[in-house]
PDB file of C-alpha atoms and ligand atoms in Angstrom:
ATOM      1  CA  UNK A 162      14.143 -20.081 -38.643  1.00  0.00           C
ATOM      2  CA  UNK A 163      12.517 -20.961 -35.557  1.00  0.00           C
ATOM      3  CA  UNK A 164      10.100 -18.369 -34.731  1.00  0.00           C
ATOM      4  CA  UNK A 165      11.217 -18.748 -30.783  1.00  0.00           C
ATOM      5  CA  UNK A 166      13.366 -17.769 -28.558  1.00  0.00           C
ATOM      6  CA  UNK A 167      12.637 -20.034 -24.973  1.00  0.00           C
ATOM      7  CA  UNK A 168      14.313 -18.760 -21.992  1.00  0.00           C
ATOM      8  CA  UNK A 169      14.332 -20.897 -19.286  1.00  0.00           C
ATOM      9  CA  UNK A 170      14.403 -18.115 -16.439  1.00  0.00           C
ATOM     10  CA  UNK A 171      11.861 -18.078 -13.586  1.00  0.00           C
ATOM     11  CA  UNK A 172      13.580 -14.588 -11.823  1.00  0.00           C
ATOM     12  CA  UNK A 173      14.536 -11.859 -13.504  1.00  0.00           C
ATOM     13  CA  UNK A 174      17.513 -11.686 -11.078  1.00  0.00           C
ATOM     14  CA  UNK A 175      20.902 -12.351 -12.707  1.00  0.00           C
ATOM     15  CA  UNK A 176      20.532 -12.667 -16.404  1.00  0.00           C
ATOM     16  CA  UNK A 177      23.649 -13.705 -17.577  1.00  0.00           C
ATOM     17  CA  UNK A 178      25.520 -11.440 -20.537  1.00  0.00           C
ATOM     18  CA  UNK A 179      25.306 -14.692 -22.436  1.00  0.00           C
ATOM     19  CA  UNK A 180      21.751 -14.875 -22.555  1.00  0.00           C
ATOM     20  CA  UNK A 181      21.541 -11.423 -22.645  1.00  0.00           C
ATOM     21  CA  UNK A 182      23.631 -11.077 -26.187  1.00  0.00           C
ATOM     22  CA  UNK A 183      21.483 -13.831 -27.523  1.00  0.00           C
ATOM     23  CA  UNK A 184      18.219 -12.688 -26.319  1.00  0.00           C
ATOM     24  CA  UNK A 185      18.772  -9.096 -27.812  1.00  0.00           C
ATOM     25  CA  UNK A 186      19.837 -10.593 -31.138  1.00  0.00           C
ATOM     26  CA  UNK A 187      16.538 -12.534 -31.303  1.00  0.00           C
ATOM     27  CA  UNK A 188      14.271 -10.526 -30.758  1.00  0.00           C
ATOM     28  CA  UNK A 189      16.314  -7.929 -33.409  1.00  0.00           C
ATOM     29  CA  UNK A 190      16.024 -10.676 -35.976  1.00  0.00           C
ATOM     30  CA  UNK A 191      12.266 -10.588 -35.282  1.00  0.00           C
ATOM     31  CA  UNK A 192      11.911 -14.031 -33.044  1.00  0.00           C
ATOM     32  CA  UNK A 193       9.577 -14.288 -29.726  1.00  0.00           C
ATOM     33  CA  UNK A 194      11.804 -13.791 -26.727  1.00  0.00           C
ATOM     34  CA  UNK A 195       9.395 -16.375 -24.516  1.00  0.00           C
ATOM     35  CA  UNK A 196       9.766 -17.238 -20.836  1.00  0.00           C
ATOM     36  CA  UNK A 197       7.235 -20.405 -20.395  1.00  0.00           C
ATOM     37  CA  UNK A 198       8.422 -19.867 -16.656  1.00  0.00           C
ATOM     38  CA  UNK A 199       8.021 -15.942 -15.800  1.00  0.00           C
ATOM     39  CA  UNK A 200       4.466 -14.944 -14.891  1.00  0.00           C
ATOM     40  CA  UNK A 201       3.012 -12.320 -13.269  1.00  0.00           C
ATOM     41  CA  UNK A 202       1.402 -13.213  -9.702  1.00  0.00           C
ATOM     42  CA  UNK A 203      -2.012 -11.224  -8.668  1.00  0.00           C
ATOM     43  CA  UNK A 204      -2.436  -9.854  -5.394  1.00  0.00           C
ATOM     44  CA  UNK A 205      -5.725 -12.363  -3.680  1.00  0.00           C
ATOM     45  CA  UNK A 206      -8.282  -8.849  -3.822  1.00  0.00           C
ATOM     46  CA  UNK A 207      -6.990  -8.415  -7.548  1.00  0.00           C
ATOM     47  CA  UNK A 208      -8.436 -11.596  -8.880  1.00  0.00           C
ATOM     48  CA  UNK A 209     -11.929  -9.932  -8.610  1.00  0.00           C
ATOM     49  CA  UNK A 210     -10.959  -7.849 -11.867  1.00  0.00           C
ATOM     50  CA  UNK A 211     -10.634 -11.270 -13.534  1.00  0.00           C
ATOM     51  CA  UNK A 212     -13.920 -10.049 -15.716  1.00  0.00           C
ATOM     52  CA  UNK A 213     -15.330  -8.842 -18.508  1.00  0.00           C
ATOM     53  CA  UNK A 214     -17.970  -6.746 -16.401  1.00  0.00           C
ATOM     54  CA  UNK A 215     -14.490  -4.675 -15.672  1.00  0.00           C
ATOM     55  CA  UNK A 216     -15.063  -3.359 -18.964  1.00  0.00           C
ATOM     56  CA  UNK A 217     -16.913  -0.167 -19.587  1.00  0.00           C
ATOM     57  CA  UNK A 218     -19.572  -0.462 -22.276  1.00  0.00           C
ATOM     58  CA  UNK A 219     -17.535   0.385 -25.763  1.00  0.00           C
ATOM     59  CA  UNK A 220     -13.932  -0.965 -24.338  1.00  0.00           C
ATOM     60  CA  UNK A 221     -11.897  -4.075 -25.345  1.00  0.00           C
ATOM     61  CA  UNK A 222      -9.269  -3.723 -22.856  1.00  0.00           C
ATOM     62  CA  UNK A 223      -8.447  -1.425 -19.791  1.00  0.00           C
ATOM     63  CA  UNK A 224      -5.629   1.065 -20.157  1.00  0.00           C
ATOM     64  CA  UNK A 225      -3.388   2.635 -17.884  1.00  0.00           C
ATOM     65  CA  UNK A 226      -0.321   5.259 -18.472  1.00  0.00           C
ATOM     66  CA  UNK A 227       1.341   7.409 -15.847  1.00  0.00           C
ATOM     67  CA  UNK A 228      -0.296  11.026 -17.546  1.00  0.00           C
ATOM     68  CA  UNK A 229      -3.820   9.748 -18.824  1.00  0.00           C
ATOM     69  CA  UNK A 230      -4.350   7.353 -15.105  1.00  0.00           C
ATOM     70  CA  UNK A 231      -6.458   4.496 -16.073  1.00  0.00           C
ATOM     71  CA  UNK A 232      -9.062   4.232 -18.786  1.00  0.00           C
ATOM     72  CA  UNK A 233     -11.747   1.674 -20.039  1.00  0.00           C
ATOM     73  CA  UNK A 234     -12.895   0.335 -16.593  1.00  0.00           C
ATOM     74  CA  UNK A 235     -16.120   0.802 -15.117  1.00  0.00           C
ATOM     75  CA  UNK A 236     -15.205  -0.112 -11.056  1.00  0.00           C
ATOM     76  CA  UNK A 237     -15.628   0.890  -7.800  1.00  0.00           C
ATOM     77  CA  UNK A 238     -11.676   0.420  -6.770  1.00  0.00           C
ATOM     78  CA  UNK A 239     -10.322   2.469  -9.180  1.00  0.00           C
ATOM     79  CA  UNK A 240      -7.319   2.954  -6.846  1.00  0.00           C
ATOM     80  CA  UNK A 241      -6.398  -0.850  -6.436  1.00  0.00           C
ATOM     81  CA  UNK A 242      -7.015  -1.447 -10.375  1.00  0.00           C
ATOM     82  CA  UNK A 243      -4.327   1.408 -10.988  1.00  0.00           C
ATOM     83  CA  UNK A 244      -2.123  -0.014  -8.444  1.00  0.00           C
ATOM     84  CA  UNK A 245      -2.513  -3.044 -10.604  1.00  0.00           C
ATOM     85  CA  UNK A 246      -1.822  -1.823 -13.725  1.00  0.00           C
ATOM     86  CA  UNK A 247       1.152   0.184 -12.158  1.00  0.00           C
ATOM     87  CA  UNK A 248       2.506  -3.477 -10.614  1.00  0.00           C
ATOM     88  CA  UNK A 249       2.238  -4.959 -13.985  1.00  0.00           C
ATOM     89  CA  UNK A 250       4.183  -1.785 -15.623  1.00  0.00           C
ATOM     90  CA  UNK A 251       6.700  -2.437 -13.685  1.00  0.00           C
ATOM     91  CA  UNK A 252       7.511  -5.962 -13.804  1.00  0.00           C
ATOM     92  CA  UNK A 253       7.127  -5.634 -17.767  1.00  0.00           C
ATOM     93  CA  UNK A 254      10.350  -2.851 -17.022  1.00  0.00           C
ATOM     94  CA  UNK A 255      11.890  -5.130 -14.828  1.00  0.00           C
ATOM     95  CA  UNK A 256      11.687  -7.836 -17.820  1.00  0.00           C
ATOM     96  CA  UNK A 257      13.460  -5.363 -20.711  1.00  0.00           C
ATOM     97  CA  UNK A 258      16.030  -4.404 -17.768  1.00  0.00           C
ATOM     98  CA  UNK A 259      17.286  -7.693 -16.812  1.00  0.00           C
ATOM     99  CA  UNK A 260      17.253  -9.177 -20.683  1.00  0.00           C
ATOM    100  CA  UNK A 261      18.425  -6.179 -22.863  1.00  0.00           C
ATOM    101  CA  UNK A 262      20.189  -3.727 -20.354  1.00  0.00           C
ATOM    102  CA  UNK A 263      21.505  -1.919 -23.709  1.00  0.00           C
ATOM    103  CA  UNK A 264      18.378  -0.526 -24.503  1.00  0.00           C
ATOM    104  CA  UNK A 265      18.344   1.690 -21.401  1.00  0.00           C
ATOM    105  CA  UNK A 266      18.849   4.515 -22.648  1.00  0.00           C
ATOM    106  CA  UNK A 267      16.829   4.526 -25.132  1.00  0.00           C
ATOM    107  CA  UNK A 268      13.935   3.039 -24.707  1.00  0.00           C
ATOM    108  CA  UNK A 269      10.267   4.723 -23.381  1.00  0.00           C
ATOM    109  CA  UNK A 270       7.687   3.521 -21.573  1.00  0.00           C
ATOM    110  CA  UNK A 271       4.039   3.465 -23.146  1.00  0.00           C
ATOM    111  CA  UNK A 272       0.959   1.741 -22.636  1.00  0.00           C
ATOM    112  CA  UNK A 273      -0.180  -0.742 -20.370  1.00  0.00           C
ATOM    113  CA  UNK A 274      -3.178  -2.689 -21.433  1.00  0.00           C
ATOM    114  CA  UNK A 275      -5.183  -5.271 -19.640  1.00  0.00           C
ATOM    115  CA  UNK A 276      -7.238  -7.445 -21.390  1.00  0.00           C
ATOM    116  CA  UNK A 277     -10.008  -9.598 -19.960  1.00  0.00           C
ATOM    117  CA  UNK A 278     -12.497 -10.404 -22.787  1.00  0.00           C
ATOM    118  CA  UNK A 279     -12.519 -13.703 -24.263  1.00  0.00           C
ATOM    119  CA  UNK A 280     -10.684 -12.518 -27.694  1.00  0.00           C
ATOM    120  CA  UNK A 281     -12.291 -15.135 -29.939  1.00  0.00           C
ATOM    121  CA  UNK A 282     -15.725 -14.648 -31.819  1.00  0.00           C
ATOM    122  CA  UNK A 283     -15.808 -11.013 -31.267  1.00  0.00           C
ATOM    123  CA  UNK A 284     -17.130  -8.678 -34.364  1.00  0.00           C
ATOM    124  CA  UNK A 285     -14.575  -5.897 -35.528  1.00  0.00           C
ATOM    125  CA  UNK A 286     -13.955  -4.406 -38.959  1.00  0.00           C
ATOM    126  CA  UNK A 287     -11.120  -6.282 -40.878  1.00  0.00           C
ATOM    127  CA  UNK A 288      -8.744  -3.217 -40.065  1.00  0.00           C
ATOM    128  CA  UNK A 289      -9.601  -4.400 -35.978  1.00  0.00           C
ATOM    129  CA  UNK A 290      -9.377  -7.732 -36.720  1.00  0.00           C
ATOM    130  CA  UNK A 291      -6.239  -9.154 -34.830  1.00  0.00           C
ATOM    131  CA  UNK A 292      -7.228 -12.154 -35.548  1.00  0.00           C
ATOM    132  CA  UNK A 293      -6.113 -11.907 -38.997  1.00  0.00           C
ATOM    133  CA  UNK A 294      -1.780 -12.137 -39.324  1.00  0.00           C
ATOM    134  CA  UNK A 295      -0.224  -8.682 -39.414  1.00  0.00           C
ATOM    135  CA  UNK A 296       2.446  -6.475 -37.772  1.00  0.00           C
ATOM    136  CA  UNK A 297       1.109  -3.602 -35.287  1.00  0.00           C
ATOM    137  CA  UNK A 298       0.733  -0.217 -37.511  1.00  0.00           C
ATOM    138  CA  UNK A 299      -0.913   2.842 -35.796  1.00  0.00           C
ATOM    139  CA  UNK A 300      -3.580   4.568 -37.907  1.00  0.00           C
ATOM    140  CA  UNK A 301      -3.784   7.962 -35.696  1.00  0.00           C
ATOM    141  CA  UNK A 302      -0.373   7.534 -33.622  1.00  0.00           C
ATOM    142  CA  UNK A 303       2.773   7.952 -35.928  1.00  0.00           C
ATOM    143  CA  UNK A 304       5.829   6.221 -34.837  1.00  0.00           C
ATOM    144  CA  UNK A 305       8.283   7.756 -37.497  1.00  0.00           C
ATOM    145  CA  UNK A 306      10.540   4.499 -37.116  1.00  0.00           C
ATOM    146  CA  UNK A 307      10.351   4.122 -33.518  1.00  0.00           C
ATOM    147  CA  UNK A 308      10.138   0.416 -32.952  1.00  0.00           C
ATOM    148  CA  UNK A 309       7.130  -1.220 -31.395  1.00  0.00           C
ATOM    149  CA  UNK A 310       8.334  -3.665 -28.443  1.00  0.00           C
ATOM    150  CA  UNK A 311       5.559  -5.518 -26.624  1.00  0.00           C
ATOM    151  CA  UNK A 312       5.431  -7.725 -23.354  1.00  0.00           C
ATOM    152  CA  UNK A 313       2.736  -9.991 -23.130  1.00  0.00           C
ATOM    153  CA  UNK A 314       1.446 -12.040 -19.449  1.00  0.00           C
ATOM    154  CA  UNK A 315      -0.937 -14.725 -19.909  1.00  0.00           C
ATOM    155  CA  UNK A 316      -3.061 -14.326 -16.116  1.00  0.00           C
ATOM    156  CA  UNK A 317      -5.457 -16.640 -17.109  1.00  0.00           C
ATOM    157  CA  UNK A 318      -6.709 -18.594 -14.114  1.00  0.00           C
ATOM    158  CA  UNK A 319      -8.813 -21.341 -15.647  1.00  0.00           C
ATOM    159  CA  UNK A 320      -5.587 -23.169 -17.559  1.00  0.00           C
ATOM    160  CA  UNK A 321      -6.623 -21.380 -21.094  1.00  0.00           C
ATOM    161  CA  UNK A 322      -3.879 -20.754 -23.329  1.00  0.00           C
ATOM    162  CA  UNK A 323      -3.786 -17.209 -25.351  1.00  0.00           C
ATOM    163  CA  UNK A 324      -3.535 -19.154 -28.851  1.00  0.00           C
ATOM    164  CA  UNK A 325      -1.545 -17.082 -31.284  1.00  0.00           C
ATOM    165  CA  UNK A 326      -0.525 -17.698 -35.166  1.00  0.00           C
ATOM    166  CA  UNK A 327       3.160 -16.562 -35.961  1.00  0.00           C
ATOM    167  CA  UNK A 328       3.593 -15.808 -39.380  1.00  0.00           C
ATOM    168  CA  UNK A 329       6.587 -15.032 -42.176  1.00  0.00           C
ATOM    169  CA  UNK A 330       9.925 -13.111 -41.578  1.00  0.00           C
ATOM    170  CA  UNK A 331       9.168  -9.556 -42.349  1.00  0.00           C
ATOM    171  CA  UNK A 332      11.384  -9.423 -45.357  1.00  0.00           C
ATOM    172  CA  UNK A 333       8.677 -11.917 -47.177  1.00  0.00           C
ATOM    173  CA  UNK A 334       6.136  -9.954 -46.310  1.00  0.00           C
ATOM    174  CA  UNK A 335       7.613  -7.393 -47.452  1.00  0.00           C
ATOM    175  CA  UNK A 336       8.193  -9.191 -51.150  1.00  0.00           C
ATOM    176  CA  UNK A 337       4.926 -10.437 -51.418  1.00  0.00           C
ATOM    177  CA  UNK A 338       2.677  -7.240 -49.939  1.00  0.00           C
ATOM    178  CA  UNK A 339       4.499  -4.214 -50.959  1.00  0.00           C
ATOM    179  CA  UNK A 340       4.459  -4.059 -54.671  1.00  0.00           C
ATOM    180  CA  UNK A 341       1.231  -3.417 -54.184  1.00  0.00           C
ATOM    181  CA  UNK A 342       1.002  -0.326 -52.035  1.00  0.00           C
ATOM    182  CA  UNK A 343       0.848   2.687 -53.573  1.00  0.00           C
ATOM    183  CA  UNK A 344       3.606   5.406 -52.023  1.00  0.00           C
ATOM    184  CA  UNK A 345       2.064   8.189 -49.963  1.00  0.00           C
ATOM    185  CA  UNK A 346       0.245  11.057 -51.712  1.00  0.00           C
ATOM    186  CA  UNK A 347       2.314  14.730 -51.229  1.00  0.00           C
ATOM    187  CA  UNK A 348       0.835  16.978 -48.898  1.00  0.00           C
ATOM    188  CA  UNK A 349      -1.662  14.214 -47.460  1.00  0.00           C
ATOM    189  CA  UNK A 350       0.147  13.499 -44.161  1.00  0.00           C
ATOM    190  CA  UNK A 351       0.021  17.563 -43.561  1.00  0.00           C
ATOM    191  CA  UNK A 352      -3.485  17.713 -43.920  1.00  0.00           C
ATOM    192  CA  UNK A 353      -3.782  14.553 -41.554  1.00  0.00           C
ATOM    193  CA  UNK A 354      -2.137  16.471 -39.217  1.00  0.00           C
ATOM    194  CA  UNK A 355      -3.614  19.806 -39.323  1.00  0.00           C
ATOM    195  CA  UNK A 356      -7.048  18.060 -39.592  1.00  0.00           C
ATOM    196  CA  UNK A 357      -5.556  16.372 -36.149  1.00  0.00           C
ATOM    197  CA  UNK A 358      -6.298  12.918 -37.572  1.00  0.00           C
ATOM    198  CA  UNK A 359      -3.280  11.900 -36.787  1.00  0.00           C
ATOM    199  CA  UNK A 360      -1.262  12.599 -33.682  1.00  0.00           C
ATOM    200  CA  UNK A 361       1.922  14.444 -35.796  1.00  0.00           C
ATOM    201  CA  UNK A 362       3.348  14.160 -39.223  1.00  0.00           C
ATOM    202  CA  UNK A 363       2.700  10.646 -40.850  1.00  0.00           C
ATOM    203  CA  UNK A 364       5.919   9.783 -42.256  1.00  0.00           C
ATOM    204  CA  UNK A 365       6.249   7.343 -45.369  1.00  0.00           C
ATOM    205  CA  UNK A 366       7.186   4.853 -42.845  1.00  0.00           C
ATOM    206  CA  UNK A 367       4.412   4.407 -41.327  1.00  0.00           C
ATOM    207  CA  UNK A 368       2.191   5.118 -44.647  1.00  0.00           C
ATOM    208  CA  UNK A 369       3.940   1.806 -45.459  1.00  0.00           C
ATOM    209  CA  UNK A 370       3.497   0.147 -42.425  1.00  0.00           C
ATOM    210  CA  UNK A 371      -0.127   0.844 -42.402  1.00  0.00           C
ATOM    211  CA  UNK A 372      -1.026  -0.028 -45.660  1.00  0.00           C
ATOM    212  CA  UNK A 373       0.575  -3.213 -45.331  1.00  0.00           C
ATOM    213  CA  UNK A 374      -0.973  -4.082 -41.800  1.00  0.00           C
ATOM    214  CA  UNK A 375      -4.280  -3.206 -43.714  1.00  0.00           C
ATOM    215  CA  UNK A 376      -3.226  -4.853 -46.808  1.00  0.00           C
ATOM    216  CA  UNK A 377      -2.241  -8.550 -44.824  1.00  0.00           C
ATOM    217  CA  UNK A 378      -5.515  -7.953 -42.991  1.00  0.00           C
ATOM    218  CA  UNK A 379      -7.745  -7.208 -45.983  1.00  0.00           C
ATOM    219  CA  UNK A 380      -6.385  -9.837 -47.995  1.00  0.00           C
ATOM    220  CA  UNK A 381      -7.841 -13.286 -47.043  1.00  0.00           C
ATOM    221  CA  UNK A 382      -5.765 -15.064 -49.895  1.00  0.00           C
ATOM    222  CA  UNK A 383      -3.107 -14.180 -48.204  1.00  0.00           C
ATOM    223  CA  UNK A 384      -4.177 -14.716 -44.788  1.00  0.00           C
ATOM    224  CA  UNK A 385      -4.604 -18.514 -45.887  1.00  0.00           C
ATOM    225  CA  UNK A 386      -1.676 -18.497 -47.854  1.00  0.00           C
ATOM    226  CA  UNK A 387       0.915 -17.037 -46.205  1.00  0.00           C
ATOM    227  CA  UNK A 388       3.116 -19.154 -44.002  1.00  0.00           C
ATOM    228  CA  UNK A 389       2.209 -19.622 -40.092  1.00  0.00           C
ATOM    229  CA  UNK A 390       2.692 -21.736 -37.100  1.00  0.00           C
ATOM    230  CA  UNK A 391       0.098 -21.631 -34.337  1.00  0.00           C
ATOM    231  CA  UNK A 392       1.375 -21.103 -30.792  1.00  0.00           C
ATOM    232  CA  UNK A 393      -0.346 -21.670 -27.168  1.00  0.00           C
ATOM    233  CA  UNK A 394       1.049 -19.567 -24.453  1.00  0.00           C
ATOM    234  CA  UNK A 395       0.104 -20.553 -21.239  1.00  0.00           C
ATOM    235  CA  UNK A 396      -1.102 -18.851 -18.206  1.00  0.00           C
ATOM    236  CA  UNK A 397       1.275 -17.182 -16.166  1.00  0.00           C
ATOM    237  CA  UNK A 398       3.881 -16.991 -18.952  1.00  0.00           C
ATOM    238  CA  UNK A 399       5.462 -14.414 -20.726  1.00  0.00           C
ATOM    239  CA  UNK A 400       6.718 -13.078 -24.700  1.00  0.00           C
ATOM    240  CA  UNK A 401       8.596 -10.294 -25.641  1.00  0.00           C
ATOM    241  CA  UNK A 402       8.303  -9.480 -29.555  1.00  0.00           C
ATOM    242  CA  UNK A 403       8.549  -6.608 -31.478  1.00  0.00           C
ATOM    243  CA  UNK A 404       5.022  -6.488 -33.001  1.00  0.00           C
ATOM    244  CA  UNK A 405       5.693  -4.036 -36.001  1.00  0.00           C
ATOM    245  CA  UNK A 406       7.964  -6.797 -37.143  1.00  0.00           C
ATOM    246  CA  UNK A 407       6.725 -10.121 -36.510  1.00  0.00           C
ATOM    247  CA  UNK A 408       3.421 -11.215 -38.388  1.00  0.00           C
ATOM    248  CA  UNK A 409       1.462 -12.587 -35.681  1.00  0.00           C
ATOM    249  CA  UNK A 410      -2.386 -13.018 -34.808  1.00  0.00           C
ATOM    250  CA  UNK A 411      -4.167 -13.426 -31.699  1.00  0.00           C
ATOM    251  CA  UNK A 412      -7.067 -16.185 -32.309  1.00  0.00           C
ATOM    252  CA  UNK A 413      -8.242 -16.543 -28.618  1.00  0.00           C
ATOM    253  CA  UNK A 414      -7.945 -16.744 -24.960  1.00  0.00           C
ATOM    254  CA  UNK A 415      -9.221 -14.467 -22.141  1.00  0.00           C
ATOM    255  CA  UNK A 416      -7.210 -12.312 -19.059  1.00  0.00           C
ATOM    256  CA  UNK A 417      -3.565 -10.749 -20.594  1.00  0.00           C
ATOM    257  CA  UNK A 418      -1.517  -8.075 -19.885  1.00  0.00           C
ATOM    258  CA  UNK A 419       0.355  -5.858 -22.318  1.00  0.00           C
ATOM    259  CA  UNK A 420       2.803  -3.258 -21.991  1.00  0.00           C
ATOM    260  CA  UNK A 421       4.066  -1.224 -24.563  1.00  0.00           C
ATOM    261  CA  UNK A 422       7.896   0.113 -25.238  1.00  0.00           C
ATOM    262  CA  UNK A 423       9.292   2.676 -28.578  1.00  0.00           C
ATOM    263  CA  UNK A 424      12.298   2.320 -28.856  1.00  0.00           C
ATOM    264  CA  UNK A 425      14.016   4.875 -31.452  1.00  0.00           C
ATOM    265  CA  UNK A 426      16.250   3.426 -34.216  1.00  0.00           C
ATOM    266  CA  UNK A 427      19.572   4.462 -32.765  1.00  0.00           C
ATOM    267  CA  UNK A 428      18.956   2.144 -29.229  1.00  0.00           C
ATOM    268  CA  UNK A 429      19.031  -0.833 -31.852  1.00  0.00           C
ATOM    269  CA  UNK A 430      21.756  -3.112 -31.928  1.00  0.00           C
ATOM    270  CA  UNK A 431      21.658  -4.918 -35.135  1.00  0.00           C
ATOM    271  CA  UNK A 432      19.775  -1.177 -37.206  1.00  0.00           C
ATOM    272  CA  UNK A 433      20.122  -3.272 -40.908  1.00  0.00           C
ATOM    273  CA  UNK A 434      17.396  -5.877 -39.287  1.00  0.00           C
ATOM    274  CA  UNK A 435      14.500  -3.243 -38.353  1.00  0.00           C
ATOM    275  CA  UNK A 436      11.472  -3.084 -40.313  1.00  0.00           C
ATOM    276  CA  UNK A 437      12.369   0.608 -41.513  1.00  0.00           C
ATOM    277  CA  UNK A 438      16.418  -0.528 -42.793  1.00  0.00           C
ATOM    278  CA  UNK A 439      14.396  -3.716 -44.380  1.00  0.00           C
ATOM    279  CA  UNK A 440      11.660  -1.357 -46.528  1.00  0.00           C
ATOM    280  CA  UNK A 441      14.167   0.982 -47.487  1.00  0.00           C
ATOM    281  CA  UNK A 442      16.471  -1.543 -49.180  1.00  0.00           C
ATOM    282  CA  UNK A 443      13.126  -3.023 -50.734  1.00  0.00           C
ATOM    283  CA  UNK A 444      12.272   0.227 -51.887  1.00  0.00           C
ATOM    284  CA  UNK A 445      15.670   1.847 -52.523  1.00  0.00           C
ATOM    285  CA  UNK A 446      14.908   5.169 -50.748  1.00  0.00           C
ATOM    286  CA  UNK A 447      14.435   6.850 -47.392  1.00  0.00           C
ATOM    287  CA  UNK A 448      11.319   6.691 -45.506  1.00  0.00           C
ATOM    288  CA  UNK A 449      11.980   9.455 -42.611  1.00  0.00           C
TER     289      UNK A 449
HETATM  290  C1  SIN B 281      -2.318  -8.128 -31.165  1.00  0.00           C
HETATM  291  O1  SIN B 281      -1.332  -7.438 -30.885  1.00  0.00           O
HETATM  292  O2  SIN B 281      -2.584  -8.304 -32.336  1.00  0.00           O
HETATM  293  C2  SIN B 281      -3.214  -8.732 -30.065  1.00  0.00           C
HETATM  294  C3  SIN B 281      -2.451  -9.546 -29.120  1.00  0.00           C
HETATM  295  C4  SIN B 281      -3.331 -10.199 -28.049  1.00  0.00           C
HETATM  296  O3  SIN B 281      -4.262  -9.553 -27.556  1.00  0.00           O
HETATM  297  O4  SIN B 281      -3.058 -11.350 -27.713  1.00  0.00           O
HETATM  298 FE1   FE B 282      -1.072  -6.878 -33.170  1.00  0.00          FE
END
């Protein structure tokens, strides 16, 4: 299966339902929706956060959501980097509008990260490594089968790619990584809770999913091992995937913005594809 999904579009104006249908079934089946022509233009003034120094001392990447305002950024214009963030929130809405209109209902807005570290060479525990292939697992934030859908602009100025390794279809990762995962422990995700480690009750879906984004990442003979194709998106493009089901791994490149989209199981189209249908087949019981 190709791992892609290119979309020639440079507007987001007029999708057709054609491209619509096959764009939603995609990124379902767990491909990158990518649109080598859609970027994300800065405003002249904005091109002066284009910098690490944005950073405040123990952050990787500034975030921004409509309750919490903006976080990680040590700046004078506070006010123009939130307009920023809010700018790029938007357009990342405008982008699941126009391509999969049938998740409106449905679907929430979360996150918005900007990230403008160089992403390569940088020390982290294995669990923090992204540069190791996994799928996106939440240690303190529970998603209880809500998917994980993630838009991605390259705003590099200097021509640098964000290089990226795409790995297996979930199902084989499945085969080969959860046999060895142990099922969760009764009573544990209570006392995460009550202990306020985690942000709700940890269901046995996301024990899974955790275990086996720790397990990928842990596991180096896997890491070299497991099928993957490397992939260079360019500045001032754009991917849509749904990260708690494709394998992927971010090796390098500098200036990106995320946003970040649940979507609950019953805005799916195609249900029997998601990562939670998938492990409860594998398994042969229910995981909510
Ligand atoms: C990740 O989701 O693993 C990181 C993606 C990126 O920063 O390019
Ligand atoms: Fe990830």
């Amino acid at each position: 299966m190709d791992v892609l999904e290119t979309l020639d579009l440079s507007s987001l104006e007029s999708v057709d339902r054609e491209t619509q249908q096959k764009s939603i079934r995609s990124l379902e089946e767990g491909k990158v929706i990518y649109l080598p022509k859609l970027g994300f233009a800065l405003n002249p003034h904005e091109n002066a956060f284009l910098t690490p120094k944005l950073l405040s001392p123990k952050s990787k990447n500034v975030s921004f959501d409509s309750r919490r305002g903006v976080h990680g950024a040590d700046c004078e214009n506070k006010d123009e980097l939130k307009a920023m963030m809010e700018r790029f929130a938007s357009h990342a809405n405008q982008v699941i509008k126009s391509l999969f209109p049938a998740y409106a209902d449905h679907i929430k807005q979360g996150r918005t990260s900007f990230r403008p570290a160089e992403i390569s060479g940088r020390p982290s525990s294995y669990r923090k490594d992204d540069t190791r292939l996994h799928v996106d697992a939440f240690p303190a934030t529970p998603v209880r089968g809500n998917r994980i859908l993630r838009v991605f602009t390259n705003v590099n100025p200097n021509g640098v790619p964000r290089i990226w390794k795409l790995g297996e279809p979930f199902e084989t990762v499945v085969e080969k990584i959860i046999p060895w995962i142990h099922g969760p422990l009764p009573g544990l995700s209570y006392l995460l809770k009550t202990f306020k480690i985690t942000k709700g009750v940890r269901s046995a879906y996301d024990h899974y999913m955790l275990h086996m984004h720790d397990m990928m990442k842990g596991d180096l003979e896997y890491q070299k091992s497991a099928g993957q194709t490397e992939f260079h998106f360019p500045p001032q493009s754009t991917w849509v995937v749904y990260t708690d089901q494709v394998s992927h791994a971010a090796l390098s490149g500098q200036f990106l913005f995320e946003q970040t989209f649940y979507l609950p199981p019953k805005g799916l189209c195609h249900e029997e594809s998601s990562p939670l249908k998938i492990l409860e087949r594998f398994l042969g019981k229910k995981l909510i």
